[in-house]
C-alpha cells in the first residue's frame, strides 16, 4: 500500500508493526495490532495519551495505554469467562486500508473481520476504524453483524489520558448522571457533585450520551471529549492497590492517567441484528487554561 509522506510503517518490536505519522498538525503512533493509537501529540502540546512505560508490545497481548478498542464485548464476556476481557479486537492485527494526507489532517482507515473460523467466537462481524488526526483526534468505529444470528455489542474506545497529578484533576459533565459503580458489588448510584475528583479507585459506567471535560491545572490544559453513538461514559482510575497488581503499570502509574471511555456498556449495550450495524465515535480536543 502506498503511504503519503507523513506516514512510515516501522517494526520496532519483533513482528509488531507501528504506523508513525509526522504531520504539521500532530504526530501520532498507531500499532497495527488492535489499530491501537498509542501516541497522539498535537503541535504545540505535550502528549495527550498515557502509555505505560511497562506496556507490553508482544503478539496478542493488550497494550497498556493509548486507546485500546474494546469490542465486541466490554469487560468479561457475559457467558464465556474463558474469552479475553474487553473482546477480541485489541489483540488482533487489523488491515490498514489507506492513509490520506491533507494540509489540515491525516485520515487513516483500518478494517477487521471476526468469525467463528478464525476466532473463538460464535458470531461474525466486519468492523472499520476511521481515525482523523489533526489538532483534534477523531475516532469512529463502525461495526456490522455479518452473521446469521443477533448478538449484543458492548464496546469502548478505552482512552488513557495523560495527566501530571491525579490529586489535582477533575471531570465535569457527569453531575446528576446515574452510573453503575463496579468497584466491589456493582451498584447503581448517582453523584450530585459538580465535578468528579479522584481519591480512591474509580470504575464507573455512567449512563450518558454527553461529552465531558477533564481539567488538569498542573498541565495547564483541559481535554474536551465529545461523542456520538455512545450511551455510556466509563471513568477508570485503578488507584494504589490495583496499580500494584497490574504488572504492565508502574506501582505509582495511577497518578499519571485517567481513563475516559466513550462506550456502549452494561445497560447501554447494543442489540445488533444480522446485517445491522452500529457506529460509535469520539472527538478529543485540548485547550490551554
Ligand atoms: O476501564 C474499565 C475497565 O473495565 C476496568 O475495570 C479495568 O479492568 C480496565 O478496564 C482495564 O482493563 P484491562 O483488561 O485493559 O486491564
Short mmCIF file of C-alpha atoms and ligand atoms in Angstrom, two decimals:
data_model
loop_
_atom_site.label_atom_id
_atom_site.label_comp_id
_atom_site.label_asym_id
_atom_site.label_seq_id
_atom_site.Cartn_x
_atom_site.Cartn_y
_atom_site.Cartn_z
CA UNK A 1 0.00 0.00 0.00
CA UNK A 2 1.38 3.45 -0.88
CA UNK A 3 1.86 5.71 2.16
CA UNK A 4 1.86 9.54 1.95
CA UNK A 5 4.99 11.46 3.01
CA UNK A 6 3.75 11.93 6.60
CA UNK A 7 3.46 8.17 7.22
CA UNK A 8 6.04 5.45 7.92
CA UNK A 9 5.45 1.78 8.78
CA UNK A 10 8.07 0.59 11.28
CA UNK A 11 8.69 -2.65 13.22
CA UNK A 12 10.39 -1.54 16.43
CA UNK A 13 9.50 -4.84 18.13
CA UNK A 14 9.63 -8.36 16.59
CA UNK A 15 6.60 -8.92 14.36
CA UNK A 16 4.90 -5.84 15.85
CA UNK A 17 4.28 -3.06 13.34
CA UNK A 18 3.69 0.60 14.18
CA UNK A 19 2.34 3.26 11.78
CA UNK A 20 4.12 6.52 12.56
CA UNK A 21 2.62 9.85 11.48
CA UNK A 22 4.58 13.09 11.45
CA UNK A 23 2.35 15.92 10.24
CA UNK A 24 2.30 19.70 10.64
CA UNK A 25 -0.80 19.45 12.85
CA UNK A 26 0.18 16.47 15.01
CA UNK A 27 2.40 13.44 15.45
CA UNK A 28 0.99 10.01 16.27
CA UNK A 29 1.78 6.30 16.51
CA UNK A 30 -0.72 3.53 15.82
CA UNK A 31 0.00 -0.16 16.41
CA UNK A 32 -1.31 -2.40 13.63
CA UNK A 33 -2.31 -4.81 16.41
CA UNK A 34 -5.64 -3.53 17.63
CA UNK A 35 -5.49 -0.47 15.32
CA UNK A 36 -4.31 0.87 18.65
CA UNK A 37 -3.41 4.58 18.88
CA UNK A 38 -0.52 4.62 21.36
CA UNK A 39 0.58 8.22 20.94
CA UNK A 40 -1.04 11.47 19.78
CA UNK A 41 0.68 14.82 20.21
CA UNK A 42 -0.97 17.87 18.59
CA UNK A 43 1.53 20.55 17.58
CA UNK A 44 2.37 22.86 20.45
CA UNK A 45 1.15 20.44 23.12
CA UNK A 46 2.73 17.65 25.20
CA UNK A 47 1.40 14.12 24.58
CA UNK A 48 -2.33 13.74 25.27
CA UNK A 49 -2.44 9.95 25.70
CA UNK A 50 -0.82 7.98 28.52
CA UNK A 51 1.27 4.95 27.58
CA UNK A 52 2.61 2.82 30.42
CA UNK A 53 6.43 2.65 30.46
CA UNK A 54 5.88 -1.05 31.26
CA UNK A 55 3.46 -1.68 28.40
CA UNK A 56 3.92 -4.98 26.54
CA UNK A 57 4.50 -4.92 22.77
CA UNK A 58 4.06 -8.64 22.17
CA UNK A 59 1.66 -10.53 19.93
CA UNK A 60 -1.89 -10.99 21.19
CA UNK A 61 -1.18 -9.11 24.42
CA UNK A 62 -3.13 -5.86 25.06
CA UNK A 63 -1.07 -2.67 25.25
CA UNK A 64 -1.48 -0.70 28.50
CA UNK A 65 -2.31 2.83 27.43
CA UNK A 66 -3.27 4.83 24.36
CA UNK A 67 -6.74 3.99 23.05
CA UNK A 68 -7.48 0.23 23.14
CA UNK A 69 -10.51 -0.74 21.02
CA UNK A 70 -12.60 -2.89 23.35
CA UNK A 71 -15.16 -4.88 21.32
CA UNK A 72 -17.36 -6.88 20.66
CA UNK A 73 -17.77 -7.06 24.45
CA UNK A 74 -16.72 -4.77 27.31
CA UNK A 75 -15.06 -6.27 30.41
CA UNK A 76 -15.59 -10.02 30.87
CA UNK A 77 -17.64 -11.90 28.24
CA UNK A 78 -21.15 -12.27 29.74
CA UNK A 79 -21.36 -16.06 29.36
CA UNK A 80 -17.90 -17.35 28.38
CA UNK A 81 -15.42 -16.24 31.08
CA UNK A 82 -12.55 -18.04 29.32
CA UNK A 83 -12.71 -15.50 26.48
CA UNK A 84 -10.38 -12.47 26.81
CA UNK A 85 -11.58 -9.44 28.77
CA UNK A 86 -12.60 -6.49 26.57
CA UNK A 87 -13.21 -8.61 23.49
CA UNK A 88 -11.05 -9.77 20.58
CA UNK A 89 -10.18 -6.64 18.60
CA UNK A 90 -7.29 -5.23 20.61
CA UNK A 91 -5.20 -8.42 20.36
CA UNK A 92 -5.57 -8.90 16.59
CA UNK A 93 -3.75 -7.29 13.69
CA UNK A 94 -6.11 -5.09 11.65
CA UNK A 95 -5.87 -4.46 7.90
CA UNK A 96 -4.55 -0.99 7.16
CA UNK A 97 -6.66 0.05 4.17
CA UNK A 98 -5.49 3.62 3.48
CA UNK A 99 -3.70 6.70 4.78
CA UNK A 100 -4.71 10.04 3.24
CA UNK A 101 -2.84 13.27 3.96
CA UNK A 102 -4.12 16.82 3.51
CA UNK A 103 -2.61 20.06 4.78
CA UNK A 104 -5.17 20.13 7.60
CA UNK A 105 -5.40 16.49 8.75
CA UNK A 106 -4.46 12.85 8.17
CA UNK A 107 -7.14 10.19 7.67
CA UNK A 108 -6.39 6.54 8.44
CA UNK A 109 -8.74 3.61 7.79
CA UNK A 110 -8.43 0.14 9.32
CA UNK A 111 -10.63 -2.95 8.90
CA UNK A 112 -11.05 -6.25 10.77
CA UNK A 113 -13.28 -9.28 10.32
CA UNK A 114 -14.13 -11.68 13.15
CA UNK A 115 -15.80 -15.04 12.51
CA UNK A 116 -16.14 -18.49 14.11
CA UNK A 117 -13.47 -19.98 11.83
CA UNK A 118 -10.64 -17.61 12.68
CA UNK A 119 -11.69 -16.57 16.18
CA UNK A 120 -13.01 -18.40 19.21
CA UNK A 121 -16.34 -16.57 18.91
CA UNK A 122 -19.65 -17.87 17.53
CA UNK A 123 -20.66 -14.72 15.62
CA UNK A 124 -19.32 -12.81 12.62
CA UNK A 125 -18.66 -9.11 12.20
CA UNK A 126 -16.92 -6.61 9.98
CA UNK A 127 -15.53 -3.51 11.67
CA UNK A 128 -13.91 -0.36 10.33
CA UNK A 129 -11.94 2.13 12.39
CA UNK A 130 -11.54 5.59 10.91
CA UNK A 131 -9.03 7.93 12.57
CA UNK A 132 -8.71 11.63 11.74
CA UNK A 133 -5.54 13.19 13.17
CA UNK A 134 -5.13 16.96 13.42
CA UNK A 135 -5.14 19.41 16.31
CA UNK A 136 -8.05 17.18 17.39
CA UNK A 137 -8.34 13.38 17.32
CA UNK A 138 -11.50 11.82 15.89
CA UNK A 139 -12.09 8.08 16.09
CA UNK A 140 -15.07 6.29 14.52
CA UNK A 141 -15.76 2.57 14.99
CA UNK A 142 -18.36 1.10 12.64
CA UNK A 143 -19.40 -2.49 13.42
CA UNK A 144 -21.62 -4.65 11.19
CA UNK A 145 -23.17 -8.01 12.15
CA UNK A 146 -22.28 -10.10 9.08
CA UNK A 147 -23.57 -13.35 10.56
CA UNK A 148 -26.99 -15.02 10.66
CA UNK A 149 -27.76 -14.59 14.36
CA UNK A 150 -28.16 -11.48 16.52
CA UNK A 151 -25.63 -10.60 19.19
CA UNK A 152 -25.25 -7.95 21.90
CA UNK A 153 -22.48 -5.49 21.12
CA UNK A 154 -20.71 -3.81 24.02
CA UNK A 155 -17.70 -1.65 23.21
CA UNK A 156 -15.41 1.10 24.42
CA UNK A 157 -12.89 3.48 22.91
CA UNK A 158 -10.83 2.99 26.07
CA UNK A 159 -8.85 6.24 26.15
CA UNK A 160 -5.97 6.65 28.64
CA UNK A 161 -5.41 10.40 29.12
CA UNK A 162 -2.04 11.63 30.40
CA UNK A 163 -2.15 13.88 33.48
CA UNK A 164 0.53 15.25 35.78
CA UNK A 165 -1.08 14.61 39.18
CA UNK A 166 -4.23 12.57 39.88
CA UNK A 167 -4.87 14.64 43.02
CA UNK A 168 -5.36 17.85 41.02
CA UNK A 169 -7.59 16.79 38.10
CA UNK A 170 -11.39 16.89 37.85
CA UNK A 171 -14.00 15.82 35.32
CA UNK A 172 -17.11 17.91 34.61
CA UNK A 173 -20.21 16.88 32.66
CA UNK A 174 -21.33 13.96 34.81
CA UNK A 175 -23.22 15.81 37.55
CA UNK A 176 -26.55 14.16 38.48
CA UNK A 177 -25.85 11.38 35.93
CA UNK A 178 -26.73 7.84 37.07
CA UNK A 179 -23.89 5.35 36.93
CA UNK A 180 -23.04 1.72 37.62
CA UNK A 181 -20.28 1.59 40.23
CA UNK A 182 -18.24 -1.56 39.51
CA UNK A 183 -15.76 -1.26 42.41
CA UNK A 184 -16.90 -4.06 44.73
CA UNK A 185 -20.51 -5.16 44.32
CA UNK A 186 -21.93 -3.49 41.19
CA UNK A 187 -24.32 -0.78 42.39
CA UNK A 188 -26.41 1.86 40.61
CA UNK A 189 -25.63 5.29 42.10
CA UNK A 190 -25.83 8.99 41.23
CA UNK A 191 -23.37 11.78 42.01
CA UNK A 192 -24.65 15.30 42.71
CA UNK A 193 -21.17 16.88 42.86
CA UNK A 194 -20.49 19.36 40.00
CA UNK A 195 -17.27 17.55 39.11
CA UNK A 196 -15.62 14.19 39.76
CA UNK A 197 -12.28 14.20 41.64
CA UNK A 198 -10.06 11.24 42.50
CA UNK A 199 -9.14 9.99 45.99
CA UNK A 200 -9.78 6.23 45.55
CA UNK A 201 -10.21 3.59 42.85
CA UNK A 202 -12.88 4.80 40.43
CA UNK A 203 -14.51 2.36 37.99
CA UNK A 204 -17.88 3.68 36.81
CA UNK A 205 -20.12 3.21 33.78
CA UNK A 206 -22.11 6.47 33.53
CA UNK A 207 -25.38 6.23 31.60
CA UNK A 208 -24.67 9.28 29.50
CA UNK A 209 -24.68 10.32 25.87
CA UNK A 210 -22.96 13.62 26.62
CA UNK A 211 -19.36 14.77 26.38
CA UNK A 212 -17.14 15.61 29.35
CA UNK A 213 -14.19 17.87 30.15
CA UNK A 214 -11.04 16.78 32.01
CA UNK A 215 -9.42 19.76 33.76
CA UNK A 216 -5.70 19.42 34.54
CA UNK A 217 -4.38 22.54 36.31
CA UNK A 218 -0.88 21.07 36.67
CA UNK A 219 -0.54 20.66 32.88
CA UNK A 220 -2.48 23.93 32.39
CA UNK A 221 -4.95 22.30 29.97
CA UNK A 222 -8.45 20.98 29.52
CA UNK A 223 -9.17 17.87 27.46
CA UNK A 224 -12.59 18.11 25.79
CA UNK A 225 -14.24 14.80 24.87
CA UNK A 226 -17.31 14.72 22.65
CA UNK A 227 -19.01 11.60 21.34
CA UNK A 228 -21.79 10.21 19.12
CA UNK A 229 -23.48 6.79 19.13
CA UNK A 230 -22.39 6.22 22.72
CA UNK A 231 -24.78 5.51 25.61
CA UNK A 232 -22.08 5.09 28.23
CA UNK A 233 -19.09 7.04 29.56
CA UNK A 234 -16.64 4.86 31.50
CA UNK A 235 -14.34 6.54 34.04
CA UNK A 236 -11.48 4.48 35.48
CA UNK A 237 -8.50 5.00 37.70
CA UNK A 238 -7.02 1.90 39.39
CA UNK A 239 -5.64 3.82 42.38
CA UNK A 240 -2.90 2.39 44.60
CA UNK A 241 -3.62 -1.30 45.23
CA UNK A 242 -4.79 -2.19 41.71
CA UNK A 243 -1.82 -0.36 40.19
CA UNK A 244 0.47 -2.63 42.21
CA UNK A 245 -1.35 -5.69 40.85
CA UNK A 246 -1.03 -4.66 37.19
CA UNK A 247 2.38 -5.89 36.00
CA UNK A 248 2.32 -3.65 32.92
CA UNK A 249 1.81 -0.50 35.01
CA UNK A 250 4.28 1.13 37.47
CA UNK A 251 3.15 1.00 41.11
CA UNK A 252 2.58 4.77 41.00
CA UNK A 253 1.17 4.68 37.46
CA UNK A 254 -2.30 5.59 38.75
CA UNK A 255 -1.02 9.13 39.36
CA UNK A 256 -0.33 9.77 35.68
CA UNK A 257 -3.58 8.86 33.89
CA UNK A 258 -7.36 8.82 33.88
CA UNK A 259 -9.39 6.65 31.52
CA UNK A 260 -12.37 8.44 29.95
CA UNK A 261 -14.04 5.98 27.58
CA UNK A 262 -16.79 6.63 25.05
CA UNK A 263 -18.62 3.32 25.24
CA UNK A 264 -21.76 1.24 24.97
CA UNK A 265 -21.65 -0.98 28.03
CA UNK A 266 -23.89 -2.58 30.69
CA UNK A 267 -27.45 -1.29 30.15
CA UNK A 268 -26.09 0.80 27.25
CA UNK A 269 -25.11 -2.26 25.18
CA UNK A 270 -26.45 -2.52 21.62
CA UNK A 271 -28.60 -5.38 20.23
CA UNK A 272 -27.22 -5.98 16.74
CA UNK A 273 -29.42 -7.96 14.35
CA UNK A 274 -27.93 -9.73 11.31
CA UNK A 275 -26.88 -7.23 8.60
CA UNK A 276 -27.40 -4.34 11.05
CA UNK A 277 -24.57 -2.07 12.19
CA UNK A 278 -23.69 0.49 14.84
CA UNK A 279 -21.31 3.46 14.76
CA UNK A 280 -19.65 4.99 17.81
CA UNK A 281 -17.35 7.98 17.55
CA UNK A 282 -15.40 10.24 19.84
CA UNK A 283 -13.56 13.51 19.33
CA UNK A 284 -10.77 14.63 21.66
CA UNK A 285 -9.56 18.22 21.77
CA UNK A 286 -7.18 20.19 24.02
CA UNK A 287 -7.44 23.77 25.29
CA UNK A 288 -4.86 25.71 27.36
CA UNK A 289 -6.13 27.13 30.69
O1 LIG B 1 -11.89 0.84 32.20
C1 LIG B 1 -12.70 -0.02 32.86
C2 LIG B 1 -12.06 -1.40 33.00
O2 LIG B 1 -13.02 -2.36 32.71
C3 LIG B 1 -11.53 -1.56 34.43
O3 LIG B 1 -12.38 -2.39 35.18
C4 LIG B 1 -10.14 -2.18 34.23
O4 LIG B 1 -10.24 -3.59 34.20
C5 LIG B 1 -9.74 -1.57 32.91
O5 LIG B 1 -10.93 -1.62 32.12
C6 LIG B 1 -8.53 -2.18 32.26
O6 LIG B 1 -8.83 -3.43 31.72
P1 LIG B 1 -7.61 -4.28 31.09
O7 LIG B 1 -8.25 -5.56 30.61
O8 LIG B 1 -7.04 -3.47 29.97
O9 LIG B 1 -6.63 -4.46 32.20
#
